[in-house]
mmCIF file of C-alpha atoms in Angstrom:
data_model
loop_
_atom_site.group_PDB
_atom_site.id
_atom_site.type_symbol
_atom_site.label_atom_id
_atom_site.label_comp_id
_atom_site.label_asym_id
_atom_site.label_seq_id
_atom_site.Cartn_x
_atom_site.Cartn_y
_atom_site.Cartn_z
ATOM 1 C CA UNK A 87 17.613 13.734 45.456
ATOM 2 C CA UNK A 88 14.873 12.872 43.056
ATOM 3 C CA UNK A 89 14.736 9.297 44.301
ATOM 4 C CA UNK A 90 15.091 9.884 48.429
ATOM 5 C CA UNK A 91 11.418 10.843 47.639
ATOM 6 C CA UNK A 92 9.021 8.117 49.030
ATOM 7 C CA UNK A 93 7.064 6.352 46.741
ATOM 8 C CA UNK A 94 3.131 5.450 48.135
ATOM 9 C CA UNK A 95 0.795 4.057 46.639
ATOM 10 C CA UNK A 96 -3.070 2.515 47.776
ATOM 11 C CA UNK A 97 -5.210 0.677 45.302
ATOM 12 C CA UNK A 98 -7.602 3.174 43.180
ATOM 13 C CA UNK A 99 -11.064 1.033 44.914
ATOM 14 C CA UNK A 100 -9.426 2.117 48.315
ATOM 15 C CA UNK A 101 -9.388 5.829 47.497
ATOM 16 C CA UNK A 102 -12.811 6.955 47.864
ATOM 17 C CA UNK A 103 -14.362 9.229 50.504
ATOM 18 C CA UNK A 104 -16.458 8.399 53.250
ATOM 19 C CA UNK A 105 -19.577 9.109 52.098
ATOM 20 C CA UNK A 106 -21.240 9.330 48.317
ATOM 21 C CA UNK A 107 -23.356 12.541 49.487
ATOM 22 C CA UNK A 108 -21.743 15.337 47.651
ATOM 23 C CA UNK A 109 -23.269 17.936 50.254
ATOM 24 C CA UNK A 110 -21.431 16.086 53.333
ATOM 25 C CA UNK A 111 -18.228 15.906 51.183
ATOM 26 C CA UNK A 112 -18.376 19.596 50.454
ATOM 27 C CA UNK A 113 -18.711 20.156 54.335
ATOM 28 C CA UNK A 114 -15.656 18.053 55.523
ATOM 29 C CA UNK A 115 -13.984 19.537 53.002
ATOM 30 C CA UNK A 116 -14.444 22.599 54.371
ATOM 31 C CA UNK A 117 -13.009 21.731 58.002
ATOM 32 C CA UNK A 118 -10.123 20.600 55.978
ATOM 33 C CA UNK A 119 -9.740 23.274 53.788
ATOM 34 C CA UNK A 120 -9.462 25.580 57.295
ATOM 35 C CA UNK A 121 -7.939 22.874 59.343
ATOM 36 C CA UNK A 122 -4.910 22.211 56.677
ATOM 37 C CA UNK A 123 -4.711 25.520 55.461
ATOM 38 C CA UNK A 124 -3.497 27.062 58.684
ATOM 39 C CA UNK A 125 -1.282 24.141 58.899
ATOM 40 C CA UNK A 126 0.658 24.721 56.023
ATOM 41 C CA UNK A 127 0.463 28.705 56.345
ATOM 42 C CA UNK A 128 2.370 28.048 59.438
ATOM 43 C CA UNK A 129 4.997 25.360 57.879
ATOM 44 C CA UNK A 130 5.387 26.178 54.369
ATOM 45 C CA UNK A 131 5.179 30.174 54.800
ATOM 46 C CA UNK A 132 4.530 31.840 51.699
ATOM 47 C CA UNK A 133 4.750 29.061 49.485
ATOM 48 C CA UNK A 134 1.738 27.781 50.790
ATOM 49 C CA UNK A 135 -0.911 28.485 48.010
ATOM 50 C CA UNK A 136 -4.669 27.828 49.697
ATOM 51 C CA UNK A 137 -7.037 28.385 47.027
ATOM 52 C CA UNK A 138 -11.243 27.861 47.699
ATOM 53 C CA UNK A 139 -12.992 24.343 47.303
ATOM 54 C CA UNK A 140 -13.363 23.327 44.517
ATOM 55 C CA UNK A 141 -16.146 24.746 42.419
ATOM 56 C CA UNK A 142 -19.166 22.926 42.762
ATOM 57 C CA UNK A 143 -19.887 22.747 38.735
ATOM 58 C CA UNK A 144 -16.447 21.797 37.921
ATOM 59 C CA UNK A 145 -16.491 18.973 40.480
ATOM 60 C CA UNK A 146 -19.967 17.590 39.695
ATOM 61 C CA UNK A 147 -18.625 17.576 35.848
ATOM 62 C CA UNK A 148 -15.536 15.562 36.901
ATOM 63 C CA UNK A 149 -17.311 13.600 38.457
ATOM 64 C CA UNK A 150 -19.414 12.458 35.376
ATOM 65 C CA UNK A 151 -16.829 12.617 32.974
ATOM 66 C CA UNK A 152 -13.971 10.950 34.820
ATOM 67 C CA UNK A 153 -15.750 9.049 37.962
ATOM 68 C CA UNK A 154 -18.907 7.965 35.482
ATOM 69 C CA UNK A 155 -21.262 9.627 38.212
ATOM 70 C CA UNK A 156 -19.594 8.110 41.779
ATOM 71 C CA UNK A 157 -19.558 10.958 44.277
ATOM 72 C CA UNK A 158 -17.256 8.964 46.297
ATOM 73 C CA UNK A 159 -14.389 9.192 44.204
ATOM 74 C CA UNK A 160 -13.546 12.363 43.909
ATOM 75 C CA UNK A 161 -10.199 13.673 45.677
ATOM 76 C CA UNK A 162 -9.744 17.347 45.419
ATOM 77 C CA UNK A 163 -12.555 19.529 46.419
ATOM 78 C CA UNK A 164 -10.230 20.465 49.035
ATOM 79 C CA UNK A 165 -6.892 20.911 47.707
ATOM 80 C CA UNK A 166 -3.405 22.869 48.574
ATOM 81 C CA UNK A 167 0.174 23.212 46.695
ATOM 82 C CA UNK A 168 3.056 24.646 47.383
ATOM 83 C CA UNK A 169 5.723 26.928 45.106
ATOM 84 C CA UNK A 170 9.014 26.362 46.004
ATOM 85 C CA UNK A 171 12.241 28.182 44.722
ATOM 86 C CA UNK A 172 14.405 25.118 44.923
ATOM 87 C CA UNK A 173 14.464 21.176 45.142
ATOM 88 C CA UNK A 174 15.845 21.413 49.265
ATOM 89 C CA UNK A 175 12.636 23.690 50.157
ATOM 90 C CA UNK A 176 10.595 21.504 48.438
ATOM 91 C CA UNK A 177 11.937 18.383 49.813
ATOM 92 C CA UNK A 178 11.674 20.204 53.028
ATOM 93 C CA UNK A 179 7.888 20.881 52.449
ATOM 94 C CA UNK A 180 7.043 17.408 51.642
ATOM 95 C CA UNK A 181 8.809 16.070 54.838
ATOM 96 C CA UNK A 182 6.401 18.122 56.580
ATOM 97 C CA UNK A 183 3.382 17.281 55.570
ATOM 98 C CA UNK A 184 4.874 13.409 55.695
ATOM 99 C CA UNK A 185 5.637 13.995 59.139
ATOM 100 C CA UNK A 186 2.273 15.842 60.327
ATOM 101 C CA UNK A 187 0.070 14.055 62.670
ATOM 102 C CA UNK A 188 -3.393 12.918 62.357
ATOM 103 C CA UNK A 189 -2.552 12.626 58.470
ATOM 104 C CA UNK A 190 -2.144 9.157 56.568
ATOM 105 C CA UNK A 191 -0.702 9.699 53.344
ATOM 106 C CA UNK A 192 -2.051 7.441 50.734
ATOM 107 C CA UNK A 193 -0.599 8.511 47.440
ATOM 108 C CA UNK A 194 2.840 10.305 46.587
ATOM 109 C CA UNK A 195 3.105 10.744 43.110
ATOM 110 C CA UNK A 196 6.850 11.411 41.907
ATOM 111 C CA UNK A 197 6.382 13.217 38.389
ATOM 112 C CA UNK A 198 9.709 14.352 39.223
ATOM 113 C CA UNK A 199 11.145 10.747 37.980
ATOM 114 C CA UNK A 200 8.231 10.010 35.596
ATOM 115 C CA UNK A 201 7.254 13.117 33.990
ATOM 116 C CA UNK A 202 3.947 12.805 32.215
ATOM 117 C CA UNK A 203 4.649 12.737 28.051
ATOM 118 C CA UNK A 204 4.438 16.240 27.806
ATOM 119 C CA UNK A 205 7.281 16.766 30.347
ATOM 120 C CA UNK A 206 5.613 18.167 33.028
ATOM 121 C CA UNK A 207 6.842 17.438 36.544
ATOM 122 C CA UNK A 208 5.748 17.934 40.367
ATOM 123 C CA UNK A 209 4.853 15.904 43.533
ATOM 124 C CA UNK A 210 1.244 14.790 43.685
ATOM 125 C CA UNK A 211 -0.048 13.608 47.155
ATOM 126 C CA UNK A 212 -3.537 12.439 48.525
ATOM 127 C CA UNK A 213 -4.074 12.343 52.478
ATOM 128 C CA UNK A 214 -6.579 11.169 54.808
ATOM 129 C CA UNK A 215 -7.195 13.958 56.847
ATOM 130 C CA UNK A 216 -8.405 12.309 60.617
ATOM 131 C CA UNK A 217 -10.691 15.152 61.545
ATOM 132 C CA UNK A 218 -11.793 13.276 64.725
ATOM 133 C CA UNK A 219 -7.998 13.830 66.386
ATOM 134 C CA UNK A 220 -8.466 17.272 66.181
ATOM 135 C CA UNK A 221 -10.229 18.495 69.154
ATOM 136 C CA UNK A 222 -11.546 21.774 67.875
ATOM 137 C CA UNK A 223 -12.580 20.001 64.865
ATOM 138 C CA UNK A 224 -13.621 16.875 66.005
ATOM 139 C CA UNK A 225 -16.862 15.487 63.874
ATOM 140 C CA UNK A 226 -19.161 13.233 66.099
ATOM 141 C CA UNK A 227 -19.055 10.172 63.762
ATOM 142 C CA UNK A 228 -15.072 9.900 63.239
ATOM 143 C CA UNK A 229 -15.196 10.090 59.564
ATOM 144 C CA UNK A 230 -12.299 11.591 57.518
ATOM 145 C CA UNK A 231 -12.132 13.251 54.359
ATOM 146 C CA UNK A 232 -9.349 12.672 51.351
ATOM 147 C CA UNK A 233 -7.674 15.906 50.274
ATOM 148 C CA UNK A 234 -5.242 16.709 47.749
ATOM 149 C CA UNK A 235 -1.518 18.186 47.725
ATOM 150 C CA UNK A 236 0.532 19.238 45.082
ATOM 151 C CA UNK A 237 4.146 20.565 45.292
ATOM 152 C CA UNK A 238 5.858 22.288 42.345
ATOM 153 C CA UNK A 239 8.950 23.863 41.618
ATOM 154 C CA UNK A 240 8.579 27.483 40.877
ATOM 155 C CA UNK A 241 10.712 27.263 37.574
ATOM 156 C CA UNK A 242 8.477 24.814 36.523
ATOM 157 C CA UNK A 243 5.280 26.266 37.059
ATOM 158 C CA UNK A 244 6.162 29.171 34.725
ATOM 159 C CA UNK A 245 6.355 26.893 31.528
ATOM 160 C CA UNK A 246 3.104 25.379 32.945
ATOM 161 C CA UNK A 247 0.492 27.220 30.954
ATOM 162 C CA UNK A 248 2.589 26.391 27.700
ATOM 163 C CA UNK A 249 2.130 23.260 28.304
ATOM 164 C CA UNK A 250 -1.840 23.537 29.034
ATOM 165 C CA UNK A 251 -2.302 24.761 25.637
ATOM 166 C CA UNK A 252 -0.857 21.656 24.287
ATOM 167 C CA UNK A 253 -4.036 20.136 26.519
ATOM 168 C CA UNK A 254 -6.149 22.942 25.071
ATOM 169 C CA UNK A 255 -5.419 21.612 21.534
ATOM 170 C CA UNK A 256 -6.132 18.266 22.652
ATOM 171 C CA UNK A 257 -9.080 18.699 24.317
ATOM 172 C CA UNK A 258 -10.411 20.202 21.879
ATOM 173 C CA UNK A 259 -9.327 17.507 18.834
ATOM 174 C CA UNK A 260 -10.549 14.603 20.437
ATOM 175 C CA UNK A 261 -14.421 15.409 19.827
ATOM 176 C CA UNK A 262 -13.708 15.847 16.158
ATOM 177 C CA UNK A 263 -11.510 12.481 16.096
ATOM 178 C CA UNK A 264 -14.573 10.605 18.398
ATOM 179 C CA UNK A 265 -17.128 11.731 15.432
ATOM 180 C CA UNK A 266 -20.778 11.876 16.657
ATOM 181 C CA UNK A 267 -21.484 8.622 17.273
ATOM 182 C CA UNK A 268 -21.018 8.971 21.231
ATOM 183 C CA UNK A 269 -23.185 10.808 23.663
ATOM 184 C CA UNK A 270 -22.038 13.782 24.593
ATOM 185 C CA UNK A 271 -21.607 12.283 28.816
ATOM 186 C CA UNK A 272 -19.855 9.360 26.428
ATOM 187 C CA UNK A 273 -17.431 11.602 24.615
ATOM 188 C CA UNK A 274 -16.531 13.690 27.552
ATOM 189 C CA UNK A 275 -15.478 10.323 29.410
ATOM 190 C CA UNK A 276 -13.545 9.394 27.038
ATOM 191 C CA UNK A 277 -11.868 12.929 26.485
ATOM 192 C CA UNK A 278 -11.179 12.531 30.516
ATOM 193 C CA UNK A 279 -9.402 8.919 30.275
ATOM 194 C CA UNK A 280 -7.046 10.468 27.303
ATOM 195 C CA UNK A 281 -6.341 13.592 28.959
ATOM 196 C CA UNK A 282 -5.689 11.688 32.223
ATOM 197 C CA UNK A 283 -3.459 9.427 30.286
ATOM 198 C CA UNK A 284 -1.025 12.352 29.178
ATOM 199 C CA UNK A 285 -0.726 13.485 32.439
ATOM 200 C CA UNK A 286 0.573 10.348 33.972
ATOM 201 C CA UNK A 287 4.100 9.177 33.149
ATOM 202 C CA UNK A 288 4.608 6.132 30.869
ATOM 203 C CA UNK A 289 5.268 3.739 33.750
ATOM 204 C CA UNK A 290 1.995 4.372 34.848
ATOM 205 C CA UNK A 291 0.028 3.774 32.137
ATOM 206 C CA UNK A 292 2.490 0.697 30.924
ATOM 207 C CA UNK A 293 1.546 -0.573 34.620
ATOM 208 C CA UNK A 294 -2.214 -0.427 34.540
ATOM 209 C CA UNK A 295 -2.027 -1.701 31.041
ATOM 210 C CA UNK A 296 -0.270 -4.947 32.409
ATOM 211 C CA UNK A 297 -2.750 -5.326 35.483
ATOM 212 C CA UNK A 298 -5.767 -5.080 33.295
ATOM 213 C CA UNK A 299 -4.517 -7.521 31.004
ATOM 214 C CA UNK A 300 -3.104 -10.259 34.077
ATOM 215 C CA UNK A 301 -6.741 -10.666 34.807
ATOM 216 C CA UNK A 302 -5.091 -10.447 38.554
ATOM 217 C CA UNK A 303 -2.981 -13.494 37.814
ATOM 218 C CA UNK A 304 0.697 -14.003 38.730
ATOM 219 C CA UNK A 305 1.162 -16.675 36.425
ATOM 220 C CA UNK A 306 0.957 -14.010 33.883
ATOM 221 C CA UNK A 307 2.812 -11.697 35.313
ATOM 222 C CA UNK A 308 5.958 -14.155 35.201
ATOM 223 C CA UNK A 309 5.587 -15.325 31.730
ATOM 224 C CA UNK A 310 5.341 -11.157 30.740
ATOM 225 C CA UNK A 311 8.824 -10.834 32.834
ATOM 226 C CA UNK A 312 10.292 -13.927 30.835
ATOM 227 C CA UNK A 313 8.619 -12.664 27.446
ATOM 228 C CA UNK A 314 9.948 -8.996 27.828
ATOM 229 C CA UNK A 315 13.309 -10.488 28.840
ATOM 230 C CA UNK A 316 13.485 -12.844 25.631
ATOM 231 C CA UNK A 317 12.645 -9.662 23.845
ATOM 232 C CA UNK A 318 15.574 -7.275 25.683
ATOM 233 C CA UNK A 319 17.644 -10.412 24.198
ATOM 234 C CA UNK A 320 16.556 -10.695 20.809
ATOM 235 C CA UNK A 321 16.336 -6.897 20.010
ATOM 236 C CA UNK A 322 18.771 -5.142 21.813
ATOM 237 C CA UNK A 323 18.426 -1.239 22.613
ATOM 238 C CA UNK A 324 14.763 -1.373 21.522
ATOM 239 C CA UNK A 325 12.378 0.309 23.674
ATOM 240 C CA UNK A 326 8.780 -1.006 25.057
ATOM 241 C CA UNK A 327 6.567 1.674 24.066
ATOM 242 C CA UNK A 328 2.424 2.001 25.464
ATOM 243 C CA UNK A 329 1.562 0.223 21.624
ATOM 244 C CA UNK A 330 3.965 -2.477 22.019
ATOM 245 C CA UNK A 331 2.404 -2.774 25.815
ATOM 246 C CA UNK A 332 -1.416 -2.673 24.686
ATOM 247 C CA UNK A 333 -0.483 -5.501 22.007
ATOM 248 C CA UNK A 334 0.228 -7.536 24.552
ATOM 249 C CA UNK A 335 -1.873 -10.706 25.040
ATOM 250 C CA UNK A 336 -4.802 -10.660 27.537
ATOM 251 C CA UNK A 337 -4.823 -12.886 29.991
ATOM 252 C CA UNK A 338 -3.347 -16.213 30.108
ATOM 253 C CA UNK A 339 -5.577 -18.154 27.671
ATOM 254 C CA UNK A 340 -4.131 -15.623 24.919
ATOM 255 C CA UNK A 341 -1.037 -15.285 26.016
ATOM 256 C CA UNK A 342 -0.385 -19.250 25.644
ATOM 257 C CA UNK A 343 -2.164 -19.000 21.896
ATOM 258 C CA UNK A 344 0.084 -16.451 20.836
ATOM 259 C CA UNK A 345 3.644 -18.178 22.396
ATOM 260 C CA UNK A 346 1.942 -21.224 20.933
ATOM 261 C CA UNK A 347 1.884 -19.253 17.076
ATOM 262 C CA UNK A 348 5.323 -18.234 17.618
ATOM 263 C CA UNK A 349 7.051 -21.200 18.528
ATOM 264 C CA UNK A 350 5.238 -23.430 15.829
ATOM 265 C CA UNK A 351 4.994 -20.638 13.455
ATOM 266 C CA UNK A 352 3.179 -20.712 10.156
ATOM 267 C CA UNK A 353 5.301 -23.154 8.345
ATOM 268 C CA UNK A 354 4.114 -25.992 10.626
ATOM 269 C CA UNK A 355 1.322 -28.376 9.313
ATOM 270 C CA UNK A 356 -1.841 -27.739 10.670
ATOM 271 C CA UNK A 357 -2.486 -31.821 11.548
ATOM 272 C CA UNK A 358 1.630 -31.247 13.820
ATOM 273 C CA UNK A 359 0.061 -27.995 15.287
ATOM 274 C CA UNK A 360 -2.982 -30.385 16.385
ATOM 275 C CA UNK A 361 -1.134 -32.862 17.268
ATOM 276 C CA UNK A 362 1.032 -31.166 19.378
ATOM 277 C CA UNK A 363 -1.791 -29.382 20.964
ATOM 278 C CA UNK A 364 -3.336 -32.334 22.178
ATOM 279 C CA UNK A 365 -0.130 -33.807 24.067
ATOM 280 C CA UNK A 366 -0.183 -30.540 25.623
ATOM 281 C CA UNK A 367 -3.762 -30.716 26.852
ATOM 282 C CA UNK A 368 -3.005 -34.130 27.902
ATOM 283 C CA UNK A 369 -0.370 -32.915 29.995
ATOM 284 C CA UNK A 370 -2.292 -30.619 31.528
ATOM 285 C CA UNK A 371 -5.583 -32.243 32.080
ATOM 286 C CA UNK A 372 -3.717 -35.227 33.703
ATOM 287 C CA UNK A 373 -2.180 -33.042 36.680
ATOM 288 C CA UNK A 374 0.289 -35.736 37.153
ATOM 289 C CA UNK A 375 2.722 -38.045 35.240
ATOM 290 C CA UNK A 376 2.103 -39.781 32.579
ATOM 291 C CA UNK A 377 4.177 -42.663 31.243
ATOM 292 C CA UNK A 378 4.888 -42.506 27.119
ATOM 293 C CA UNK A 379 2.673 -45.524 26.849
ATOM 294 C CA UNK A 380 -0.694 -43.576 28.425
ATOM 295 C CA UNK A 381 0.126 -41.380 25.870
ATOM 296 C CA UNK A 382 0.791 -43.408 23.092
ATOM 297 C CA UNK A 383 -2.378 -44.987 23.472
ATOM 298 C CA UNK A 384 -4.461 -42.052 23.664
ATOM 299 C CA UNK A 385 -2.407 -39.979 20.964
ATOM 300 C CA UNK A 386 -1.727 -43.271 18.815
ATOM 301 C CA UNK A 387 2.039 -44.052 18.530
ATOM 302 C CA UNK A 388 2.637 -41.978 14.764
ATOM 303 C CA UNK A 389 1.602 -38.537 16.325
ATOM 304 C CA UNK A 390 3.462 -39.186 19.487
ATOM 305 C CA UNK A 391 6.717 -40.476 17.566
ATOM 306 C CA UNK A 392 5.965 -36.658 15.225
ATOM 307 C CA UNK A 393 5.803 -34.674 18.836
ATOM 308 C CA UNK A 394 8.321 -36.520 20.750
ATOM 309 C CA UNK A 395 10.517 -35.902 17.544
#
């Protein structure tokens, strides 16, 4: 059941709102807030939970802290869940809003699969809302307006707050571990990126670990498949934790230096580990074949007879 949810989801730079005027984003949220609250009053029932925008304080904070002052991305001044009894009601909630029209769903987070590491679980979801289908609602220049939906399991939400006082302690540890050397807009931030960390699962963070580190390149990204399999191999039952994942190399410049240290190793000769370094550059600078007597020449025949050996 866990898995027959859908999983969606759009690039973080494509999840920003139309406009970086918080006063305009405060009005469309509004017209969703009324729009999508009625909606789900008259699909969801009672478990609908429609709570006001977001406050205006909390959301220009966020925005500082976690957005580092862009109005644009911020994703929940309007913002719904839902409290179901059971996993069927609350499969049959998300179906509906997947379903509803004039929506595009952008994001569906499944914590159910990947709980975050303190073992919380729900379904996270952002939406475009398309104002300009709805008639009575209609705004004259089209735009739309990214909300946010969560849906949680009732059982789940009542060992919620235990688990926000483990956040409680560590929100309030990390300014003594930071020391005083930060501003405080500095300190916050990073206080945001650890908190928002612990709240999504260990795939996710392992994943945007990996992408910052490709550089964007898929040459990487199939030498990291081949590397972790080698390692699967070598170590069997071990587990790739986030350190093992941040001690990867970054990009591919490091990532050949440190293959290059652990094939060679430290007993090699520095004058092989040149050696060998040049054919290799030759290799690669030529772009084409080369015959062993181009490289002779160019390497001298004792360090290619030490290589080819």
């Amino acid at each position: 059941m866990v898995n027959s949810i859908p999983l969606i989801k759009t690039p973080k730079d494509e999840l920003k709102q139309p406009s970086d005027n918080l006063d305009v984003t405060y009005q469309q949220a509004g017209i969703v807030q009324r729009v999508m609250g009625k909606r789900l009053k008259e699909g969801w029932g009672d478990a609908a939970v429609i709570p006001d925008l977001k406050k205006r304080t909390d959301a220009e904070k966020k925005i500082q802290d976690k957005y580092f002052g862009h109005n644009d991305e911020i994703k929940d001044v309007s913002r719904f869940s839902g409290k179901f009894p059971s996993f069927k009601p609350l499969l049959e909630g998300l179906n509906f809003v997947l379903n509803m029209k004039d929506i595009k769903v952008l994001n569906v987070k499944n914590k159910f699969r990947d709980p975050d590491v303190l073992g919380y679980a729900d379904i996270n979801i952002n939406a475009y809302a398309d104002i300009n289908i709805n008639a009575a609602y209609k705004l004259a220049d089209g735009t739309y307006h990214i909300f946010e939906l969560q849906l949680h399991l009732e059982a789940i939400i009542l060992v919620k707050e235990k688990v926000h006082d483990f956040y409680d302690i560590i929100r309030k540890s990390i300014p003594k571990i930071v020391g005083g050397d930060f501003t405080v807009d500095k300190t916050n931030q990073i206080k945001e990126y650890i908190l928002g960390c612990l709240r999504n699962s260990m795939v996710d963070s392992a994943v945007d670990i990996l992408l910052r580190k490709s550089g964007g390149v898929f040459l990487y990204t199939r030498l990291l498949e081949e590397s972790l399999a080698q390692h699967a191999k070598d170590f069997p039952g071990s587990k790739i934790d986030l350190l093992n994942v941040e001690a990867l190399p970054e990009g591919l410049r490091e990532f050949f230096r440190t293959n290059f240290d652990r094939i060679f190793g430290e007993v090699t000769s520095n004058t092989f580990r040149i050696e060998c370094f040049i054919f290799i550059s030759l290799i690669c600078a030529a772009q084409e074949p080369l015959t062993q007597t181009m490289v002779k020449q160019i390497m001298g025949e004792d360090a290619f007879r030490r290589v080819k050996g």
